[in-house]
């Protein structure tokens, strides 16, 4: 294992240098190797990203960077050095000192990273007390630290408990604690994964700004390629415990030199790709399990261009250009990697409305309060059409889905219609035809599939229940449905936990299609999956739509995915549809200010850094919605004296394109000057109830 | 944890797999992977069983409990005397002398009394526990799934029951309704219902929040179906653990009632609790054996049951 010679490397010592690190986990007495020789360095002031699918060893590497290993983790070989100090040789005391003064880590879930019974001020101050400050000093430093991470109303936040803050604010607090020691090295492990796109963008902005102030080196772990592209200078692509390609983000993402990187990039919908353009490319097979025996190249089982050479020799590091290298025997044969078919697929969207959502409102009653979760929602689904639904968490997307499916009953006056006929509110009251007309695919297949049932039983119950066929006919139907999902008969006798995430989601989709539905509600069906699996699932959904002529309500945070699959897109905010229009129109220009902000928040893997419109503060509580236009508190185009008084009507500004806004098309198409105020401080009350 | 349970079917996971040139390794690996999935389901079970059977706690627990069950069913296999036989050693004979565990003031053999005394406790405790489990599980599932007003009211009633000391409550019931065996079984069962209900209820609440339940509601399934077919199988592990844990308590409760003379029947019949009660005042005369041996028997049975309960719990969680 030779480290790559860097001719342009500065004389300074690397903030983090991992050299030939091999690690394994002891599982029931056997060692399962997880890192197979990881080598990279993060230079001072540099942001280095690690990407890869789940189980490839990214997080293990992050923890190893601070030598923070689980009790069953064993370092088999290699060294970890930071700023000239070798962590792998430190005593427990030195290590503690190092973690207190030199390095910090920010975890994925901020809720678990803070102590729920301590006030924020106390917790942040603690980080300074560890550094030897007095109680009073630490208190002041804590306030400074909170100001540094641009938390709104830092003084009041000091006095709050963690449960009183939103996820985005908590992550800021955790970052403030991490920065307490002015770390040489800051490790961020999926810092924005659980956050909304708009909050994610804010946190990323913060990290980017802080980088300039601090000059600390950053190791960023993320599975989202867009996040890495917008945040990092260099990136390492990890696969099965080894870095297979490394280089600057532009080089790696625009000019990938490893079949895995190429496959990964091909599997995400980029450059505004739509389902009518072509299928997505899915990497065949699944990632090897931790501890799999992979003596040579780790990617051979899934590699389309592997040869006998790949089976007999570990691929060497092949330099592509300055600082860009790949671990592949055949980096010159990359054009042989099969590209997705460029054939256009025709999607036939009918004109007749199948399912209609007519003036549906839903008010929950909580402790004497009325909480309007849906307010006058009107939507229609044509045969074979996909309607994308976007919006932040708490905007009412899932409530709409559950109301359509008869889990919640809409308020008086609203109705869900099937071919013009009003359906009963509750699923238990609906006639068979209505029940089978709408079905749902959930976000998390682990929760959506009964873990003590076999796949066959799960599917058969839906078939029997929804289509009324029984006995052998039902068995045949189960096999047909399973086959359409590319599930083999072998899978039918398994239980969910024996299946991989992608297969579980296929079972969930199979169940949704068991009753020949008219509309399938897909609630973030791919957000729990790796990108290569996501591609296969999206392809499957597109194919099924074409074969079965069913409509989708496709709910997702991922704008790229929504754009790929949807014919029309609806944007939701606080239970109201703010904008609806054909996909092409939505991305063509004039949008509702909220849509505008949502779209600009997406970190893109294509690297076009657009002017981001920050959304001030958090989404208001539905229990206490703002007056007038509900969006005016966060709107960058709000007209004083109008928007906070009257609620705008839905206005049609183009064919099939409506927005709920007071502004005219001319006003909306004016280029926007981002106000300094919104970047610097958040004006409204930050506390969420 | 779950890493052994993931099958890796290269061809089935992906529509484009068939169009991609297959590498020699992929095709070579295909046959073994196709068996892996079926094996792994049994593997999990087998592994759980192996963890259980190899755990020393489980083995010791089974030996203890097994011994007492044998004593309860076939006492004559373990002793040559009857429970009320006067033995040659006479009365008040010290242990390890003429008689194995000594004899009491009535001239009965303590060892024989201990062996015969296993029967009443091993009749009452398991039946009472089983009854409590059935009622508690059903109540817990229904309350956890439906929530609402009925759940509120039942919860308050159960909390009220829980707040009364177990023994006090038991004595009250037995005094009121008489101390026949069915009443005692019913009393102990009733006393354990609240705790079991609470455990199962909280598990059912967690299950009812999962999307598979939502999905069942969306297909218009009845509440009965959802509770018994969808949720129940997922809390069975917990029910088994509750069963063994409560069995330990039930044994202890019965012994206490017997000691307090609330179990009725003939006080000359062998019964651990009764024997402790009628002989413990002898301890001051240095005749400890007629009361300590039956007390040790109670303790050993409770410990044995708890050892089994703990190892089952551990195995299910592994």
GROMACS .gro file of C-alpha atoms in nm, chain A residues 189-546:
model
  358
  189UNK     CA    1  -2.126   1.220   0.994
  190UNK     CA    2  -2.436   1.266   0.777
  191UNK     CA    3  -2.510   1.599   0.949
  192UNK     CA    4  -2.819   1.680   0.745
  193UNK     CA    5  -2.970   1.341   0.668
  194UNK     CA    6  -3.268   1.374   0.900
  195UNK     CA    7  -3.343   1.734   0.810
  196UNK     CA    8  -3.574   1.894   0.557
  197UNK     CA    9  -3.423   2.014   0.232
  198UNK     CA   10  -3.459   2.378   0.330
  199UNK     CA   11  -3.310   2.324   0.676
  200UNK     CA   12  -3.040   2.109   0.524
  201UNK     CA   13  -2.945   2.393   0.294
  202UNK     CA   14  -2.923   2.632   0.589
  203UNK     CA   15  -2.704   2.400   0.794
  204UNK     CA   16  -2.478   2.342   0.494
  205UNK     CA   17  -2.453   2.717   0.439
  206UNK     CA   18  -2.352   2.756   0.799
  207UNK     CA   19  -2.081   2.493   0.776
  208UNK     CA   20  -1.951   2.653   0.458
  209UNK     CA   21  -1.935   2.998   0.618
  210UNK     CA   22  -1.772   2.864   0.932
  211UNK     CA   23  -1.508   2.693   0.727
  212UNK     CA   24  -1.391   3.025   0.598
  213UNK     CA   25  -1.373   3.167   0.950
  214UNK     CA   26  -1.213   2.874   1.121
  215UNK     CA   27  -0.967   2.713   0.893
  216UNK     CA   28  -1.042   2.374   1.039
  217UNK     CA   29  -1.028   2.070   0.822
  218UNK     CA   30  -1.357   1.897   0.761
  219UNK     CA   31  -1.427   1.531   0.701
  220UNK     CA   32  -1.782   1.508   0.572
  221UNK     CA   33  -1.959   1.176   0.547
  222UNK     CA   34  -2.273   1.174   0.335
  223UNK     CA   35  -2.463   0.940   0.110
  224UNK     CA   36  -2.610   1.236  -0.077
  225UNK     CA   37  -2.383   1.309  -0.370
  226UNK     CA   38  -2.526   1.658  -0.406
  227UNK     CA   39  -2.425   1.750  -0.052
  228UNK     CA   40  -2.070   1.633  -0.113
  229UNK     CA   41  -2.049   1.816  -0.443
  230UNK     CA   42  -2.156   2.148  -0.298
  231UNK     CA   43  -1.956   2.122   0.025
  232UNK     CA   44  -1.625   1.954  -0.043
  233UNK     CA   45  -1.297   2.022  -0.222
  234UNK     CA   46  -1.202   1.661  -0.264
  235UNK     CA   47  -1.398   1.341  -0.241
  236UNK     CA   48  -1.323   0.975  -0.181
  237UNK     CA   49  -1.569   0.719  -0.312
  238UNK     CA   50  -1.589   0.423  -0.077
  239UNK     CA   51  -1.698   0.074  -0.162
  240UNK     CA   52  -1.686  -0.227   0.068
  241UNK     CA   53  -1.428  -0.082   0.302
  242UNK     CA   54  -1.192   0.064   0.047
  243UNK     CA   55  -1.163   0.397  -0.130
  244UNK     CA   56  -1.199   0.315  -0.497
  245UNK     CA   57  -1.164   0.662  -0.640
  246UNK     CA   58  -1.038   0.994  -0.514
  247UNK     CA   59  -1.003   1.339  -0.659
  248UNK     CA   60  -1.148   1.687  -0.661
  249UNK     CA   61  -1.526   1.689  -0.659
  250UNK     CA   62  -1.546   1.832  -1.009
  251UNK     CA   63  -1.308   1.571  -1.148
  252UNK     CA   64  -1.479   1.278  -0.978
  253UNK     CA   65  -1.837   1.379  -1.050
  254UNK     CA   66  -1.784   1.505  -1.404
  255UNK     CA   67  -1.524   1.256  -1.509
  256UNK     CA   68  -1.568   0.940  -1.302
  257UNK     CA   69  -1.296   0.681  -1.351
  258UNK     CA   70  -1.421   0.385  -1.157
  259UNK     CA   71  -1.711   0.165  -1.271
  260UNK     CA   72  -1.872   0.206  -0.928
  261UNK     CA   73  -1.859   0.586  -0.931
  262UNK     CA   74  -1.994   0.581  -1.280
  263UNK     CA   75  -2.277   0.348  -1.184
  264UNK     CA   76  -2.360   0.558  -0.880
  265UNK     CA   77  -2.379   0.877  -1.084
  266UNK     CA   78  -2.583   0.711  -1.355
  267UNK     CA   79  -2.836   0.587  -1.104
  268UNK     CA   80  -2.952   0.929  -0.992
  269UNK     CA   81  -3.180   1.141  -1.205
  270UNK     CA   82  -2.952   1.431  -1.305
  271UNK     CA   83  -2.979   1.728  -1.535
  272UNK     CA   84  -3.357   1.740  -1.513
  273UNK     CA   85  -3.401   1.388  -1.644
  274UNK     CA   86  -3.759   1.264  -1.678
  275UNK     CA   87  -3.912   0.919  -1.702
  276UNK     CA   88  -4.004   0.982  -2.064
  277UNK     CA   89  -3.638   1.040  -2.154
  278UNK     CA   90  -3.501   0.709  -2.042
  279UNK     CA   91  -3.483   0.453  -1.764
  280UNK     CA   92  -3.250   0.510  -1.474
  281UNK     CA   93  -2.944   0.294  -1.449
  282UNK     CA   94  -2.941   0.061  -1.152
  283UNK     CA   95  -2.621  -0.109  -1.041
  284UNK     CA   96  -2.693  -0.482  -1.056
  285UNK     CA   97  -2.673  -0.686  -0.738
  286UNK     CA   98  -2.630  -0.561  -0.384
  287UNK     CA   99  -2.335  -0.434  -0.188
  288UNK     CA  100  -2.136  -0.707  -0.012
  289UNK     CA  101  -2.205  -0.759   0.355
  290UNK     CA  102  -1.962  -0.658   0.623
  291UNK     CA  103  -1.709  -0.936   0.653
  292UNK     CA  104  -1.757  -1.076   0.302
  293UNK     CA  105  -1.453  -1.246   0.156
  294UNK     CA  106  -1.317  -1.013  -0.112
  295UNK     CA  107  -0.951  -1.086  -0.168
  296UNK     CA  108  -0.903  -0.878  -0.481
  297UNK     CA  109  -1.111  -0.592  -0.618
  298UNK     CA  110  -1.410  -0.535  -0.388
  299UNK     CA  111  -1.641  -0.443  -0.677
  300UNK     CA  112  -1.595  -0.752  -0.897
  301UNK     CA  113  -1.934  -0.907  -0.825
  302UNK     CA  114  -2.120  -0.608  -0.961
  303UNK     CA  115  -1.872  -0.480  -1.214
  304UNK     CA  116  -1.979  -0.502  -1.579
  305UNK     CA  117  -1.622  -0.487  -1.711
  306UNK     CA  118  -1.448  -0.725  -1.472
  307UNK     CA  119  -1.200  -0.972  -1.623
  308UNK     CA  120  -0.990  -1.262  -1.495
  309UNK     CA  121  -0.726  -1.011  -1.399
  310UNK     CA  122  -0.969  -0.853  -1.152
  311UNK     CA  123  -1.015  -1.190  -0.983
  312UNK     CA  124  -0.648  -1.257  -0.938
  313UNK     CA  125  -0.494  -0.924  -0.846
  314UNK     CA  126  -0.575  -0.631  -0.624
  315UNK     CA  127  -0.611  -0.334  -0.856
  316UNK     CA  128  -0.336  -0.075  -0.817
  317UNK     CA  129  -0.387   0.296  -0.781
  318UNK     CA  130  -0.410   0.437  -1.130
  319UNK     CA  131  -0.351   0.810  -1.164
  320UNK     CA  132  -0.593   0.980  -1.398
  321UNK     CA  133  -0.483   1.337  -1.360
  322UNK     CA  134  -0.329   1.547  -1.090
  323UNK     CA  135  -0.460   1.416  -0.759
  324UNK     CA  136  -0.734   1.212  -0.923
  325UNK     CA  137  -0.687   0.840  -0.900
  326UNK     CA  138  -0.887   0.524  -0.925
  327UNK     CA  139  -0.840   0.169  -0.806
  328UNK     CA  140  -0.932  -0.015  -1.120
  329UNK     CA  141  -0.745  -0.239  -1.361
  330UNK     CA  142  -0.957  -0.119  -1.648
  331UNK     CA  143  -1.005   0.252  -1.601
  332UNK     CA  144  -0.932   0.293  -1.973
  333UNK     CA  145  -1.224   0.068  -2.064
  334UNK     CA  146  -1.485   0.266  -1.877
  335UNK     CA  147  -1.682   0.349  -2.191
  336UNK     CA  148  -1.770  -0.021  -2.201
  337UNK     CA  149  -1.976   0.025  -1.887
  338UNK     CA  150  -2.327  -0.011  -2.022
  339UNK     CA  151  -2.504   0.322  -2.040
  340UNK     CA  152  -2.875   0.339  -1.977
  341UNK     CA  153  -3.085   0.312  -2.290
  342UNK     CA  154  -3.155   0.646  -2.445
  343UNK     CA  155  -3.481   0.521  -2.591
  344UNK     CA  156  -3.770   0.743  -2.508
  345UNK     CA  157  -4.058   0.584  -2.326
  346UNK     CA  158  -4.407   0.698  -2.407
  347UNK     CA  159  -4.629   0.753  -2.106
  348UNK     CA  160  -4.992   0.769  -2.189
  349UNK     CA  161  -5.176   1.003  -1.958
  350UNK     CA  162  -5.552   0.986  -1.983
  351UNK     CA  163  -5.781   1.286  -1.967
  352UNK     CA  164  -6.062   1.150  -1.755
  353UNK     CA  165  -6.028   1.212  -1.384
  354UNK     CA  166  -6.012   0.888  -1.189
  355UNK     CA  167  -5.971   1.000  -0.831
  356UNK     CA  168  -6.061   1.347  -0.715
  357UNK     CA  169  -5.984   1.530  -0.395
  358UNK     CA  170  -6.262   1.787  -0.359
  359UNK     CA  171  -6.231   2.071  -0.110
  360UNK     CA  172  -6.081   1.845   0.152
  361UNK     CA  173  -5.996   1.994   0.489
  362UNK     CA  174  -5.888   1.800   0.791
  363UNK     CA  175  -5.884   1.944   1.139
  364UNK     CA  176  -5.739   1.750   1.428
  365UNK     CA  177  -5.854   1.825   1.778
  366UNK     CA  178  -5.574   1.821   2.028
  367UNK     CA  179  -5.631   1.913   2.390
  368UNK     CA  180  -5.912   2.151   2.304
  369UNK     CA  181  -5.720   2.312   2.017
  370UNK     CA  182  -5.816   2.289   1.654
  371UNK     CA  183  -5.520   2.197   1.440
  372UNK     CA  184  -5.600   2.239   1.070
  373UNK     CA  185  -5.372   1.994   0.893
  374UNK     CA  186  -5.539   2.028   0.553
  375UNK     CA  187  -5.722   2.335   0.427
  376UNK     CA  188  -5.937   2.320   0.115
  377UNK     CA  189  -5.725   2.084  -0.090
  378UNK     CA  190  -5.838   2.026  -0.451
  379UNK     CA  191  -5.661   1.775  -0.668
  380UNK     CA  192  -5.746   1.540  -0.949
  381UNK     CA  193  -5.571   1.234  -1.085
  382UNK     CA  194  -5.602   1.135  -1.447
  383UNK     CA  195  -5.547   0.777  -1.553
  384UNK     CA  196  -5.177   0.693  -1.569
  385UNK     CA  197  -5.068   1.026  -1.431
  386UNK     CA  198  -4.809   1.096  -1.164
  387UNK     CA  199  -4.868   1.391  -0.939
  388UNK     CA  200  -4.560   1.485  -0.741
  389UNK     CA  201  -4.620   1.638  -0.400
  390UNK     CA  202  -4.345   1.838  -0.232
  391UNK     CA  203  -4.319   2.048   0.080
  392UNK     CA  204  -4.137   2.055   0.411
  393UNK     CA  205  -4.216   1.814   0.695
  394UNK     CA  206  -4.531   1.925   0.868
  395UNK     CA  207  -4.692   2.063   0.554
  396UNK     CA  208  -4.965   1.798   0.556
  397UNK     CA  209  -4.846   1.564   0.282
  398UNK     CA  210  -4.895   1.245   0.478
  399UNK     CA  211  -5.227   1.364   0.620
  400UNK     CA  212  -5.352   1.413   0.266
  401UNK     CA  213  -5.239   1.061   0.177
  402UNK     CA  214  -5.407   0.909   0.481
  403UNK     CA  215  -5.728   1.100   0.417
  404UNK     CA  216  -5.741   0.972   0.060
  405UNK     CA  217  -5.698   0.619   0.191
  406UNK     CA  218  -5.971   0.650   0.449
  407UNK     CA  219  -5.756   0.640   0.762
  408UNK     CA  220  -5.862   0.994   0.852
  409UNK     CA  221  -6.206   1.127   0.761
  410UNK     CA  222  -6.209   1.470   0.600
  411UNK     CA  223  -6.403   1.755   0.762
  412UNK     CA  224  -6.763   1.816   0.666
  413UNK     CA  225  -6.797   1.927   0.303
  414UNK     CA  226  -6.485   1.762   0.161
  415UNK     CA  227  -6.492   1.445  -0.041
  416UNK     CA  228  -6.270   1.193  -0.211
  417UNK     CA  229  -6.433   1.087  -0.535
  418UNK     CA  230  -6.385   0.784  -0.755
  419UNK     CA  231  -6.487   0.859  -1.114
  420UNK     CA  232  -6.714   1.132  -0.985
  421UNK     CA  233  -6.878   0.924  -0.715
  422UNK     CA  234  -6.814   1.024  -0.356
  423UNK     CA  235  -6.647   0.750  -0.154
  424UNK     CA  236  -6.720   0.682   0.213
  425UNK     CA  237  -6.484   0.860   0.449
  426UNK     CA  238  -6.360   0.558   0.644
  427UNK     CA  239  -6.191   0.265   0.475
  428UNK     CA  240  -6.402   0.023   0.679
  429UNK     CA  241  -6.719   0.183   0.538
  430UNK     CA  242  -6.601   0.189   0.178
  431UNK     CA  243  -6.731  -0.063  -0.071
  432UNK     CA  244  -6.479  -0.305  -0.214
  433UNK     CA  245  -6.436  -0.111  -0.536
  434UNK     CA  246  -6.341   0.202  -0.343
  435UNK     CA  247  -6.102   0.025  -0.109
  436UNK     CA  248  -5.908  -0.130  -0.393
  437UNK     CA  249  -5.903   0.193  -0.591
  438UNK     CA  250  -5.648   0.361  -0.364
  439UNK     CA  251  -5.344   0.196  -0.212
  440UNK     CA  252  -5.021   0.311  -0.057
  441UNK     CA  253  -4.648   0.246  -0.054
  442UNK     CA  254  -4.487   0.362   0.270
  443UNK     CA  255  -4.156   0.526   0.332
  444UNK     CA  256  -4.013   0.265   0.560
  445UNK     CA  257  -4.070  -0.095   0.450
  446UNK     CA  258  -3.952  -0.225   0.787
  447UNK     CA  259  -4.251  -0.064   0.948
  448UNK     CA  260  -4.490  -0.124   0.660
  449UNK     CA  261  -4.452  -0.502   0.643
  450UNK     CA  262  -4.567  -0.723   0.927
  451UNK     CA  263  -4.241  -0.881   1.037
  452UNK     CA  264  -4.399  -1.204   1.155
  453UNK     CA  265  -4.573  -1.273   0.826
  454UNK     CA  266  -4.414  -1.432   0.522
  455UNK     CA  267  -4.410  -1.238   0.197
  456UNK     CA  268  -4.663  -1.482   0.056
  457UNK     CA  269  -4.903  -1.423   0.339
  458UNK     CA  270  -4.866  -1.046   0.316
  459UNK     CA  271  -4.945  -1.050  -0.055
  460UNK     CA  272  -5.217  -1.313  -0.035
  461UNK     CA  273  -5.408  -1.127   0.233
  462UNK     CA  274  -5.423  -0.818   0.013
  463UNK     CA  275  -5.522  -1.019  -0.293
  464UNK     CA  276  -5.800  -1.202  -0.108
  465UNK     CA  277  -5.919  -0.894   0.070
  466UNK     CA  278  -5.914  -0.659  -0.227
  467UNK     CA  279  -6.000  -0.872  -0.527
  468UNK     CA  280  -6.219  -1.134  -0.362
  469UNK     CA  281  -6.049  -1.426  -0.537
  470UNK     CA  282  -5.974  -1.719  -0.312
  471UNK     CA  283  -5.779  -2.042  -0.298
  472UNK     CA  284  -5.565  -2.139  -0.593
  473UNK     CA  285  -5.668  -1.840  -0.798
  474UNK     CA  286  -5.537  -1.616  -0.521
  475UNK     CA  287  -5.210  -1.809  -0.507
  476UNK     CA  288  -5.169  -1.764  -0.879
  477UNK     CA  289  -5.239  -1.394  -0.853
  478UNK     CA  290  -4.980  -1.362  -0.571
  479UNK     CA  291  -4.721  -1.526  -0.793
  480UNK     CA  292  -4.811  -1.301  -1.084
  481UNK     CA  293  -4.784  -0.987  -0.877
  482UNK     CA  294  -4.455  -1.101  -0.726
  483UNK     CA  295  -4.320  -1.178  -1.069
  484UNK     CA  296  -4.410  -0.832  -1.194
  485UNK     CA  297  -4.197  -0.691  -0.911
  486UNK     CA  298  -3.907  -0.918  -1.011
  487UNK     CA  299  -3.944  -1.116  -0.691
  488UNK     CA  300  -3.864  -1.484  -0.728
  489UNK     CA  301  -4.085  -1.758  -0.578
  490UNK     CA  302  -3.806  -1.816  -0.327
  491UNK     CA  303  -3.869  -1.473  -0.179
  492UNK     CA  304  -4.233  -1.555  -0.118
  493UNK     CA  305  -4.153  -1.787   0.169
  494UNK     CA  306  -3.924  -1.544   0.344
  495UNK     CA  307  -4.002  -1.298   0.614
  496UNK     CA  308  -3.931  -0.927   0.567
  497UNK     CA  309  -3.619  -0.920   0.780
  498UNK     CA  310  -3.451  -1.170   0.555
  499UNK     CA  311  -3.481  -0.934   0.261
  500UNK     CA  312  -3.266  -0.636   0.169
  501UNK     CA  313  -3.414  -0.287   0.180
  502UNK     CA  314  -3.481  -0.282  -0.194
  503UNK     CA  315  -3.652  -0.619  -0.190
  504UNK     CA  316  -3.866  -0.519   0.105
  505UNK     CA  317  -3.981  -0.213  -0.084
  506UNK     CA  318  -4.064  -0.436  -0.381
  507UNK     CA  319  -4.284  -0.645  -0.156
  508UNK     CA  320  -4.454  -0.328  -0.032
  509UNK     CA  321  -4.512  -0.217  -0.391
  510UNK     CA  322  -4.642  -0.562  -0.481
  511UNK     CA  323  -4.891  -0.537  -0.197
  512UNK     CA  324  -5.000  -0.194  -0.316
  513UNK     CA  325  -5.064  -0.333  -0.665
  514UNK     CA  326  -5.235  -0.652  -0.547
  515UNK     CA  327  -5.584  -0.504  -0.586
  516UNK     CA  328  -5.532  -0.335  -0.922
  517UNK     CA  329  -5.551   0.016  -0.777
  518UNK     CA  330  -5.644   0.332  -0.963
  519UNK     CA  331  -5.417   0.553  -0.755
  520UNK     CA  332  -5.110   0.446  -0.561
  521UNK     CA  333  -4.990   0.689  -0.298
  522UNK     CA  334  -4.611   0.664  -0.273
  523UNK     CA  335  -4.496   0.832   0.047
  524UNK     CA  336  -4.120   0.880   0.009
  525UNK     CA  337  -4.081   0.526  -0.119
  526UNK     CA  338  -3.709   0.554  -0.188
  527UNK     CA  339  -3.578   0.783   0.083
  528UNK     CA  340  -3.470   0.492   0.302
  529UNK     CA  341  -3.283   0.327   0.015
  530UNK     CA  342  -2.940   0.363  -0.138
  531UNK     CA  343  -2.924   0.545  -0.470
  532UNK     CA  344  -2.851   0.238  -0.680
  533UNK     CA  345  -3.149   0.060  -0.526
  534UNK     CA  346  -3.357   0.374  -0.559
  535UNK     CA  347  -3.296   0.369  -0.933
  536UNK     CA  348  -3.430   0.014  -0.963
  537UNK     CA  349  -3.739   0.102  -0.758
  538UNK     CA  350  -3.810   0.415  -0.964
  539UNK     CA  351  -3.772   0.215  -1.284
  540UNK     CA  352  -4.011  -0.043  -1.145
  541UNK     CA  353  -4.266   0.222  -1.055
  542UNK     CA  354  -4.244   0.375  -1.401
  543UNK     CA  355  -4.280   0.036  -1.571
  544UNK     CA  356  -4.575  -0.060  -1.355
  545UNK     CA  357  -4.744   0.266  -1.431
  546UNK     CA  358  -4.713   0.203  -1.800
   0.00000   0.00000   0.00000
